[in-house]
Short mmCIF file of C-alpha atoms in Angstrom, two decimals:
data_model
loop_
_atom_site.label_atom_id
_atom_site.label_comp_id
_atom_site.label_asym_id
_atom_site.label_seq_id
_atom_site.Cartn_x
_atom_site.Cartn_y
_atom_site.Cartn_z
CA UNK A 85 0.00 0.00 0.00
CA UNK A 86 1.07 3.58 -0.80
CA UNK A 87 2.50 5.19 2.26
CA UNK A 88 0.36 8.07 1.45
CA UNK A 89 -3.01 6.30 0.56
CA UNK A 90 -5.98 8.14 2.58
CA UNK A 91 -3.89 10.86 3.56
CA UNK A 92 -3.29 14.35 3.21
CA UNK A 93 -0.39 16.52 4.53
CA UNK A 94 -2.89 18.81 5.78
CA UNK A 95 -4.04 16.20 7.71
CA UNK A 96 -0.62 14.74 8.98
CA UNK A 97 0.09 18.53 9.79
CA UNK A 98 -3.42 18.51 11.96
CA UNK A 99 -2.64 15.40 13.56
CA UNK A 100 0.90 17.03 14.68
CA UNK A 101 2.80 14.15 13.09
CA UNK A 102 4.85 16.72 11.23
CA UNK A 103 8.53 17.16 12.34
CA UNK A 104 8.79 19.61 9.84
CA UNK A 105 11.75 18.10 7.90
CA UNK A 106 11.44 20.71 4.95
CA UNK A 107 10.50 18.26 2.69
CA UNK A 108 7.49 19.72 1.20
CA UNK A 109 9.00 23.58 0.45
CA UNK A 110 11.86 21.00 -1.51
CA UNK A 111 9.10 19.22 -3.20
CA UNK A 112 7.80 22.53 -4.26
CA UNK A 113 10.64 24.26 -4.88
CA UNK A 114 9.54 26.91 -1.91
CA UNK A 115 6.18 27.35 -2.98
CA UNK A 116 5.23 25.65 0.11
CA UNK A 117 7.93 27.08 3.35
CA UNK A 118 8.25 25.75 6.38
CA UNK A 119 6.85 28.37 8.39
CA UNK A 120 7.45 28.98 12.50
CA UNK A 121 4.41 28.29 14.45
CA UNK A 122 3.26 30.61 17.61
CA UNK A 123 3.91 27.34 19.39
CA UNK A 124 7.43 27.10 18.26
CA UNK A 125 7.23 23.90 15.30
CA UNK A 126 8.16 24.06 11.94
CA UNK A 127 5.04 23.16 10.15
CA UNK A 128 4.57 23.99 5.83
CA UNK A 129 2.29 26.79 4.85
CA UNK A 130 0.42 26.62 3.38
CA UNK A 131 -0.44 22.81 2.97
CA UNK A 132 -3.91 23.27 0.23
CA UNK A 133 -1.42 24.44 -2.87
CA UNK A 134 -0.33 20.96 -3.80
CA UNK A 135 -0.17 19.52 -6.76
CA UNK A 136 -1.38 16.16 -6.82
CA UNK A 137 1.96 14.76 -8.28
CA UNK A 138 3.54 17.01 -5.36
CA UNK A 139 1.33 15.78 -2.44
CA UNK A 140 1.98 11.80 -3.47
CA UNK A 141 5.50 12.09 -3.86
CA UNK A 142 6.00 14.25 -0.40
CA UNK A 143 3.44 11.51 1.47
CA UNK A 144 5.57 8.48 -0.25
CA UNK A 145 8.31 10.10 1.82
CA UNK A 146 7.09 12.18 4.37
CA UNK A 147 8.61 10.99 8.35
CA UNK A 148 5.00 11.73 9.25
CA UNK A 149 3.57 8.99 7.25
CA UNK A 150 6.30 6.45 6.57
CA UNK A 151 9.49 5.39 7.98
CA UNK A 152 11.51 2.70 6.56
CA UNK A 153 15.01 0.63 6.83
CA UNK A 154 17.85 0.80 4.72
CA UNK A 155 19.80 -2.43 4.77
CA UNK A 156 22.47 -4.04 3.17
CA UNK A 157 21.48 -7.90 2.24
CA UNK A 158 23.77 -10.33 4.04
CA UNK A 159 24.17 -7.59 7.18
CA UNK A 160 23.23 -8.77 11.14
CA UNK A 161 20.31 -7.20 12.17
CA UNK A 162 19.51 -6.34 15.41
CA UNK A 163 16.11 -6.31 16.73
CA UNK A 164 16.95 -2.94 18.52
CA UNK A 165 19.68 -1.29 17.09
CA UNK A 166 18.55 -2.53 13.08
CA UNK A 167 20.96 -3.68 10.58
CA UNK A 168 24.87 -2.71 11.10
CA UNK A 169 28.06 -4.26 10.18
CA UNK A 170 29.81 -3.11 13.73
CA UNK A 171 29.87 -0.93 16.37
CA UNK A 172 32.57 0.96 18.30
CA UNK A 173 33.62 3.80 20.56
CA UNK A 174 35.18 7.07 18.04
CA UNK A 175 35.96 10.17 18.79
CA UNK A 176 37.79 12.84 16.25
CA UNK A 177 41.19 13.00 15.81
CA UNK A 178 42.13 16.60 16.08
CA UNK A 179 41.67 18.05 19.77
CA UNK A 180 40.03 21.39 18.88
CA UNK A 181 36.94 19.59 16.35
CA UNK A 182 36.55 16.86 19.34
CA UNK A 183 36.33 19.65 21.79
CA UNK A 184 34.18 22.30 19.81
CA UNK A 185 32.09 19.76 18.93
CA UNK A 186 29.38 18.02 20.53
CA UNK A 187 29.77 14.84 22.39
CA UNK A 188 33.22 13.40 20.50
CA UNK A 189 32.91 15.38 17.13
CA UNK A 190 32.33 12.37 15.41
CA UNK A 191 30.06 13.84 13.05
CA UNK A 192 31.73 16.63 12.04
CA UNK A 193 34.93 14.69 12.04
CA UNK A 194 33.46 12.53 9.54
CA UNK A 195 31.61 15.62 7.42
CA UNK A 196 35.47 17.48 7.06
CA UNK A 197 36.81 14.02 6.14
CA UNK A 198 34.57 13.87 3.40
CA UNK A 199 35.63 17.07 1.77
CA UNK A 200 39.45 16.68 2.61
CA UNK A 201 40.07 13.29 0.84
CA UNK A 202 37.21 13.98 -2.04
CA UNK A 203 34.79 11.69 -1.40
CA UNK A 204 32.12 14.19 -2.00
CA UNK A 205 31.74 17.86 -3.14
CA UNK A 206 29.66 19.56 -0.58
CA UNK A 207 27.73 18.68 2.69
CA UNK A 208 23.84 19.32 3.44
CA UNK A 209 23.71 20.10 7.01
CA UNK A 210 22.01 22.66 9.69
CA UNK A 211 24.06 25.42 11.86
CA UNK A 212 22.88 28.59 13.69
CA UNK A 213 21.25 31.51 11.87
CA UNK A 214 23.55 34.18 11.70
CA UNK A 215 20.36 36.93 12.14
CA UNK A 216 18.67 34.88 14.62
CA UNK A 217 21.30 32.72 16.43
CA UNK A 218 18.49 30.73 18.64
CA UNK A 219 17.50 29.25 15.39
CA UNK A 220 18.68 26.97 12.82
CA UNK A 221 19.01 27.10 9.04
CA UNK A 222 20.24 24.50 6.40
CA UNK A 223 23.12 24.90 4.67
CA UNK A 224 25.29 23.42 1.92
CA UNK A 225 29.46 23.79 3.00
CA UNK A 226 31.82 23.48 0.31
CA UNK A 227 34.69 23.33 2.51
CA UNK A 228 35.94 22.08 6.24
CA UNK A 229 36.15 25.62 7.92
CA UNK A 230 32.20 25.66 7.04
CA UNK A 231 31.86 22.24 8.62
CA UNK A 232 33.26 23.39 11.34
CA UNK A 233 31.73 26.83 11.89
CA UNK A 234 28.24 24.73 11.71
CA UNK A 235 28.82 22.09 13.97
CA UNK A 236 27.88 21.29 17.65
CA UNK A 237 24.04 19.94 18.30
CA UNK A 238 21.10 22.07 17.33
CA UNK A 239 18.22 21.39 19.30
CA UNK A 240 15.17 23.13 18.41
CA UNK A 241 13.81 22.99 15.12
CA UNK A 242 15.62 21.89 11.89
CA UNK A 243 14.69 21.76 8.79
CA UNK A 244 17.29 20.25 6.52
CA UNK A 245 15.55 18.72 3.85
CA UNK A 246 14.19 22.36 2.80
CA UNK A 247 17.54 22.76 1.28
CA UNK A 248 17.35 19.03 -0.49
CA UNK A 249 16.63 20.03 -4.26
CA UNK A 250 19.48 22.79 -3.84
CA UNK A 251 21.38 20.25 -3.36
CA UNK A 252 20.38 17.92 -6.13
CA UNK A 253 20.52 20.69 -8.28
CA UNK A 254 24.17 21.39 -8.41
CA UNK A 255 24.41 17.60 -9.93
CA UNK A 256 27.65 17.15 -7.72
CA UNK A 257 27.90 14.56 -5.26
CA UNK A 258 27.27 14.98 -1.29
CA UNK A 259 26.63 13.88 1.92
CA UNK A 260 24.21 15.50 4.25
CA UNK A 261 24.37 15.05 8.19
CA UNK A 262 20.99 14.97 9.50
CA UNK A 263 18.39 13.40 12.13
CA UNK A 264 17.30 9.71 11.72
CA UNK A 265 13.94 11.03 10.67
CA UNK A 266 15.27 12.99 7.83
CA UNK A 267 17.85 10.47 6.04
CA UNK A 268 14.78 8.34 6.23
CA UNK A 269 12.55 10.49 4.09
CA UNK A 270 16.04 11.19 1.64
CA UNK A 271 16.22 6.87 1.85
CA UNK A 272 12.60 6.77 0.69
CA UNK A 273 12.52 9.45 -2.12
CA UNK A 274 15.09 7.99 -4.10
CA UNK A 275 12.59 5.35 -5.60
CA UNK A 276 10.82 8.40 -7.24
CA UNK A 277 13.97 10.63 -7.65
CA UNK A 278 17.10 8.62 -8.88
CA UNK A 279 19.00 11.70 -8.44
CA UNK A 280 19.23 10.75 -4.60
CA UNK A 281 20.84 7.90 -5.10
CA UNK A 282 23.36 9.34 -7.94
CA UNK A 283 24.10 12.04 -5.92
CA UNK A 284 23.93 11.49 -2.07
CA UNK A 285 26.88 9.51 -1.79
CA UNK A 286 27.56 9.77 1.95
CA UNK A 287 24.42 9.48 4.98
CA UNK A 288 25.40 10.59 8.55
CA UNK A 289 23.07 10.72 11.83
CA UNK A 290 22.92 11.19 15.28
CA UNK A 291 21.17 8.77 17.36
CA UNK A 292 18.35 11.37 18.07
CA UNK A 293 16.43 11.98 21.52
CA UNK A 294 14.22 13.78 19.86
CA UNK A 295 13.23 17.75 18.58
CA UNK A 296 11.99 20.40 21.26
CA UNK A 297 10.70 23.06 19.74
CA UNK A 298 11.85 26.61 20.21
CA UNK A 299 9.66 27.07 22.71
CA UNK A 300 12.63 25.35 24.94
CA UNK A 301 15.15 27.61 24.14
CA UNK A 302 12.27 30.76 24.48
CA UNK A 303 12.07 29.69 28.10
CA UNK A 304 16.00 29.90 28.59
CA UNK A 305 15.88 33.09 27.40
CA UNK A 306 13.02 33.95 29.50
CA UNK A 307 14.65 32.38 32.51
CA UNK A 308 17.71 35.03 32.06
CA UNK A 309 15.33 38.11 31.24
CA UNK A 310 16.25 38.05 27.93
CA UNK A 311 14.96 38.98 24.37
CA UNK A 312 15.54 37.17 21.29
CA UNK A 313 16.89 40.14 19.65
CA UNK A 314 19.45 40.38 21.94
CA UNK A 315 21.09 37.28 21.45
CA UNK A 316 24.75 37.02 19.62
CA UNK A 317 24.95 33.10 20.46
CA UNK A 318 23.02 30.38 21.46
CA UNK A 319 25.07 26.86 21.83
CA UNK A 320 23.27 24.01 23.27
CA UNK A 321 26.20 21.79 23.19
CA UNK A 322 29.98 21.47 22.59
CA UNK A 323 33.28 23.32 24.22
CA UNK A 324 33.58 20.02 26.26
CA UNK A 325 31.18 16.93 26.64
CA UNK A 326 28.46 17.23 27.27
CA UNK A 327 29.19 20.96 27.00
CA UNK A 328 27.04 24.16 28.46
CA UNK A 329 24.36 25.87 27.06
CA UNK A 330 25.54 29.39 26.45
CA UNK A 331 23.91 32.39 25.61
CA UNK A 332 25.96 35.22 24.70
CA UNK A 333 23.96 38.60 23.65
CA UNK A 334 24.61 41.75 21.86
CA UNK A 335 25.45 43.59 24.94
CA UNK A 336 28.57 41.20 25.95
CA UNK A 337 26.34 39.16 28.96
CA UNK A 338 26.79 35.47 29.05
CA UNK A 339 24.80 33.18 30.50
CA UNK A 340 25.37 29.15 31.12
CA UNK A 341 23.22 25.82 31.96
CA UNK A 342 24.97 22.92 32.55
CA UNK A 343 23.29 19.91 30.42
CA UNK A 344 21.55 18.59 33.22
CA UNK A 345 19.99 21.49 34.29
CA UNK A 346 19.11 21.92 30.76
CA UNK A 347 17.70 18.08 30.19
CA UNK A 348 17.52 16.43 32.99
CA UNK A 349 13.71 17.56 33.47
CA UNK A 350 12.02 15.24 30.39
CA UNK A 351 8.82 16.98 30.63
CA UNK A 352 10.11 20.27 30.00
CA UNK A 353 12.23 19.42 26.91
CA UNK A 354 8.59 20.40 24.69
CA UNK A 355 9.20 17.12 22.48
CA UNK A 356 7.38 17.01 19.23
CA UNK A 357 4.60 14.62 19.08
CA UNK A 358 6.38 12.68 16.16
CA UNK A 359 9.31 12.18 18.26
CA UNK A 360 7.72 10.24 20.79
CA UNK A 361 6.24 8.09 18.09
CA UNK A 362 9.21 8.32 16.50
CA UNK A 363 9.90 4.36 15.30
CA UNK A 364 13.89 4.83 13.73
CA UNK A 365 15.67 7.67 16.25
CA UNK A 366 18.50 5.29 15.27
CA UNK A 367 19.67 6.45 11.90
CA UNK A 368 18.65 3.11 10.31
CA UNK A 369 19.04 4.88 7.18
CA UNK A 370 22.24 6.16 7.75
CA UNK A 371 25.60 4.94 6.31
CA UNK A 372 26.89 5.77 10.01
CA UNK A 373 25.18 6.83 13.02
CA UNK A 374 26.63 8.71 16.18
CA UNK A 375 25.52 8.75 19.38
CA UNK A 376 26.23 9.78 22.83
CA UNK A 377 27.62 6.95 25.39
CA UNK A 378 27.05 7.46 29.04
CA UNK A 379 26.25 4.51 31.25
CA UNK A 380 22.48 4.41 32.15
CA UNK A 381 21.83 7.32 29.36
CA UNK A 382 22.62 10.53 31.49
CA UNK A 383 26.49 11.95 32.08
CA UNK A 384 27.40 12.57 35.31
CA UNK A 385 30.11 14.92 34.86
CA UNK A 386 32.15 16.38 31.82
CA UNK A 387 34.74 14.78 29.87
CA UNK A 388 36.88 14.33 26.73
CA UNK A 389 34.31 13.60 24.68
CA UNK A 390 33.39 9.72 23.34
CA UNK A 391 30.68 8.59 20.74
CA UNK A 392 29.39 5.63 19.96
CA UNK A 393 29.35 4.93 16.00
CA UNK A 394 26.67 2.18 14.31
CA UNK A 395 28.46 1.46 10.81
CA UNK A 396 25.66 0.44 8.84
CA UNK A 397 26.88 0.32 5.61
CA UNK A 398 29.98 -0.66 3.17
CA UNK A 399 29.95 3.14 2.22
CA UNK A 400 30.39 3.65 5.98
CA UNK A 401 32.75 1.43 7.07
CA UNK A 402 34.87 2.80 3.69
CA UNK A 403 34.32 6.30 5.18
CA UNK A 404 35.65 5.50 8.94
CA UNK A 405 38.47 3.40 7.79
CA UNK A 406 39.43 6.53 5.39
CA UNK A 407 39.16 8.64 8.44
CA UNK A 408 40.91 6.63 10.62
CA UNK A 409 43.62 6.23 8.58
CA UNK A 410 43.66 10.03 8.17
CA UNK A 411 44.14 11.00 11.47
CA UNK A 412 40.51 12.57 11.42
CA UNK A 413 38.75 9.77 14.00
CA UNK A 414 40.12 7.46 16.63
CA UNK A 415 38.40 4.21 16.91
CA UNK A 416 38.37 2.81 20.76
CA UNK A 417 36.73 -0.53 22.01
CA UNK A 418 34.11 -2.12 19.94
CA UNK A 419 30.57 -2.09 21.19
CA UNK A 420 27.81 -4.82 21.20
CA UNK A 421 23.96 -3.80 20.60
CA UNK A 422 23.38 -5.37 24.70
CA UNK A 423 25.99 -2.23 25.44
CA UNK A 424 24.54 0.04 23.80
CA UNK A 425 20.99 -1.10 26.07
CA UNK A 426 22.37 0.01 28.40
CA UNK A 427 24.22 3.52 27.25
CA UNK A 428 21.10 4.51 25.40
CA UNK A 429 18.43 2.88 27.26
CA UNK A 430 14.96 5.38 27.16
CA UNK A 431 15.66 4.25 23.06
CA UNK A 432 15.04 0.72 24.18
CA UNK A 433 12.03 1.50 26.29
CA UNK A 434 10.80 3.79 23.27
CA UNK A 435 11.16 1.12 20.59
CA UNK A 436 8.97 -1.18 22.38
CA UNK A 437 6.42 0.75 23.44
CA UNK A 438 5.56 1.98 19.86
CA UNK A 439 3.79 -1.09 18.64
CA UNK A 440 1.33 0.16 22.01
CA UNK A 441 1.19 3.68 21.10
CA UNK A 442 0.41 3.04 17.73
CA UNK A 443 -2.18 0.89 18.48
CA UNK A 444 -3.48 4.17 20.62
CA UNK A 445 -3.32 6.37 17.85
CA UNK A 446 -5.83 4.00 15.16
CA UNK A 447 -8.02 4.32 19.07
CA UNK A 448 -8.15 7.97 18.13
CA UNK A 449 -8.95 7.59 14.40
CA UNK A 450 -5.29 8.57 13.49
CA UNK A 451 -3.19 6.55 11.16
CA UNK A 452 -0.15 5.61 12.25
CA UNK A 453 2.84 5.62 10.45
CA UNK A 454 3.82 3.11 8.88
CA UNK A 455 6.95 1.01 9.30
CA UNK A 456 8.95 -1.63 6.85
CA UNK A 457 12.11 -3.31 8.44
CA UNK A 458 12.02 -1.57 11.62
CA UNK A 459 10.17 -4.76 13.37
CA UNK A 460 7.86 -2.99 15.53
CA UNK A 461 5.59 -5.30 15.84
CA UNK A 462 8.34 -7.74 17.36
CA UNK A 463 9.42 -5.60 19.92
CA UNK A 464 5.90 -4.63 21.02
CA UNK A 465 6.21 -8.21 22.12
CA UNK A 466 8.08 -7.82 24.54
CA UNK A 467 5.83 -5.45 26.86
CA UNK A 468 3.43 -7.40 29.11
CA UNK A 469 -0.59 -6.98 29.05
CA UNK A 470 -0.05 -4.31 31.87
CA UNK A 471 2.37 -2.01 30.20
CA UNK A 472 1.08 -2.71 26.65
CA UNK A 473 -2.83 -1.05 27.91
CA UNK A 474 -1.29 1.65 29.67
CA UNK A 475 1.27 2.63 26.75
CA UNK A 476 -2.11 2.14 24.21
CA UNK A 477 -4.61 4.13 26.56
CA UNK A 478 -1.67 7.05 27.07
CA UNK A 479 -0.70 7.15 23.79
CA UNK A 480 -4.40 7.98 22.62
CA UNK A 481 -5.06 10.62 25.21
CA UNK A 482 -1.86 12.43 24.37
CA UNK A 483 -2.95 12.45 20.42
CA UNK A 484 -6.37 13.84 21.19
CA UNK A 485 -4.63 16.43 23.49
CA UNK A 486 -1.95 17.14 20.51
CA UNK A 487 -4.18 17.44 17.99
CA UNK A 488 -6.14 19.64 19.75
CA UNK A 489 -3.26 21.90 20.50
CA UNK A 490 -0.97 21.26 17.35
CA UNK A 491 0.86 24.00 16.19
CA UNK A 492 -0.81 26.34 13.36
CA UNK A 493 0.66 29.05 11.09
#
C-alpha cells in the first residue's frame, strides 16, 4: 500500500505528526515554506497548494507517514539497534573539532573528512542563523572551515531537507548530516527521484532523543530576562562533553546551563509529538550513526568527549576506515547492541512501546505511520498486558490532546 493512501499533509500537519523536515518547500521548490508556528514547530504553509503529483511524492516520503530501513542484504540485524556491520567507541582525531564539537565530534569529524580526501563535493547540514542565532538554518558547506563553523548539536527545530533540491541541483555529489527522521525520508525518495541515489553519496546521523521546539530555548531566554533580539549566540552543546548551554547577547552578557539542568527535566524538553512516536531515532538509514555513550543514558560529569558509532553500511565502514587512517577519527573498544541497552536505554524503552502507542493512535482515528524493516511489531512483544494497555490508553489521550493543540501558522 502507498504510504500516502488516505492521507493528506494537511491532515498529517493537523494530527501534529509533522517534524517539519522541509521536505514539502523542496518538493515545491519553496512554494510551500516551512513556516514557524506561535507554538514554536516548523510546520509547511500553506499545505492546500499541492499539486497532486507534489502531495503523493511528499506523502511516499514524508517521516509523518512512513518510515523505513535501509539495509544491506547479508548484514546482522539487530532487533533494537537494526541492521549494522559493527559498532565501536570514536571520537575525532584533532583536539580542537573533538572539543568544539558536541559529544566526541564524530560527526563533524566525519563531514570534514569527506571534503578533505574527495569523497564528495559539498555537505547538506544545519548550523545557527547568523540573524537569529536561537535558530537553525540548512546549509550546503563546500569546505571544512564551514563544517566546522556549523557544527555542535542544534536542538530546536531543523529543517534540513528544505535545502534538499538545492542540493540535487548542483548535480555534484554529497553527503548530508541529518536526524534519523530525515535520512529516512532522503532513503525513501530515491525510488521516485534517482537523483538521490546518484548524488547522495555519503548518509550521517545522530542517534536522536528527539526535537523540542523553540519554545525550549524561548524559556531559557526567559529564565535570564532576555529577548531574542538580543542574542549574539546560542550553543546548546559542545566546548567540552556534554558541554554548556551558552547564551551570549549583543550587549557582551553570558549566560550558562549545565546539560543537566538543561535536560535532565524530560517533561520540560517540549518534544514534538512525532518524536515520541518516533519508530527509527537510530539512523537506520544512515551509512553511520553517532551517538552519545554514558552509562544508564545521562552523564554525570564532563569529559573528553566519546561517541558511539553504528556502521551500517559498506559506504560507511569505507568512510571510517578513510578517516581513521587520516588522522581525522580514533576508533576505541568495539561495542555490542546489549551495550549500547544500556548507554542509550529510554531508546530501548521507546522502541517497544511503539507497537502500544500506535495501536493508541488508530483508538483515536489517526493513522499511524507506517513502518517496513524496523520490526515494531516484534518488539511490542516484549511489553506485558499491563504495560502494553497503559502505553495504548496514554498514547491515545496524548494524540487527542496534541491534535487539539498542534501547532498552526
Amino acid at each position: 500500500m502507498n504510504a500516502g493512501a488516505g492521507r493528506s499533509i494537511a491532515e498529517i500537519v493537523a494530527n501534529d505528526l509533522c517534524v517539519g523536515c522541509g521536505l514539502c518547500e523542496a518538493l515545491t521548490e519553496g512554494r510551500v515554506e516551512m513556516v514557524m508556528t506561535a507554538a514554536g514547530a516548523l510546520r509547511p504553509s500553506p499545505t492546500d497548494v499541492f499539486t497532486s503529483r507534489e502531495e503523493e511524492r511528499i506523502l511516499a516520503a514524508c517521516p509523518g507517514a512512513v518510515a523505513e530501513a535501509r539495509a544491506e542484504d547479508g548484514i546482522d540485524v539487530d532487533i533494537v539497534w537494526g541492521a549494522y556491520r559493527w559498532m565501536a567507541y570514536a571520537w575525532a582525531g584533532r583536539p580542537d573539532t573533538r572539543h568544539r564539537s558536541a559529544t566526541g565530534g564524530v560527526l563533524t569529524a566525519l563531514g570534514v573528512h569527506v571534503l578533505r580526501a574527495g569523497l564528495a563535493d559539498f555537505v547538506l547540514h544545519v548550523g545557527a542563523d547568523p540573524d537569529r542565532p536561537m535558530r537553525s538554518r540548512w546549509i550546503l558547506s563546500e569546505d571544512p572551515e564551514s563544517v566546522l563553523a556549523n557544527t555542535s548539536s542544534r536542538y530546536g527545530p531543523t529543517a534540513p531537507l528544505a535545502g534538499l533540491t538545492a542540493a540535487l541541483e548542483r548535480r555534484r555529489p554529497f553527503a548530508i548530516i541529518a536526524k534519523p527522521c530525515d535520512l529516512g525520508a532522503v532513503h525513501a525518495l530515491s525510488r521516485t527521484d534517482p537523483r538521490v541515489d546518484e548524488l547522495c553519496v555519503v548518509r550521517l546521523a545522530l542517534v536522536c532523543g528527539g526535537q523540542s521546539r523553540l519554545s525550549k530555548s524561548q524559556a531559557v531566554l526567559a529564565e535570564f530576562g532576555i529577548e531574542e533580539d538580543e542574542v549574539a549566540l546560542f550553543r546548546y552543546r559542545g566546548h567540552g562533553n556534554p558541554g554548556p548551554t551558552v547564551v551570549e547577547t549583543t550587549a557582551g552578557d553570558r549566560f550558562t546551563k549545565n546539560y543537566l539542568e538543561m535536560w535532565e527535566d524530560e517533561s520540560g524538553w517540549d518534544v514534538e509529538t512525532r518524536c515520541k512516536l518516533c519508530p527509527d531515532a537510530l539512523g537506520e538509514a544512515a551509512d553511520v550513526a553517532a551517538a552519545d555513550v554514558w552509562p544508564g543514558g545521562s552523564p554525570t560529569g564532563e569529559d573528553a568527549g566519546f561517541n558511539g558509532i553504528i556502521v551500517r553500511t559498506a559506504t560507511g565502514e569505507d568512510l571510517v576506515i578513510s578517516a581513521v587512517e587520516a588522522g581525522d577519527l580514533v576508533l576505541g573498544d568495539p561495542i555490542t547492541p546489549r551495550t549500547f541497552d544500556g548507554l542509550q536505554p529510554h531508546q530501548v524503552r521507546k522502541k517497544e512501546a511503539l507497537a502500544a502507542r500506535y495501536r493508541g493512535l488508530a483508538d483515536a482515528g489517526v493513522t499511524p505511520i507506517e513502518t517496513r524493516g524496523l520490526r515494531i511489531p516484534e518488539l511490542g512483544r516484549r511489553l506485558d498486558a499491563e504495560r502494553f494497555a497503559d502505553e495504548r490508553s496514554g498514547a491515545g489521550r496524548r494524540i487527542r490532546a496534541a491534535r487539539a493543540a498542534a501547532p498552526r501558522c
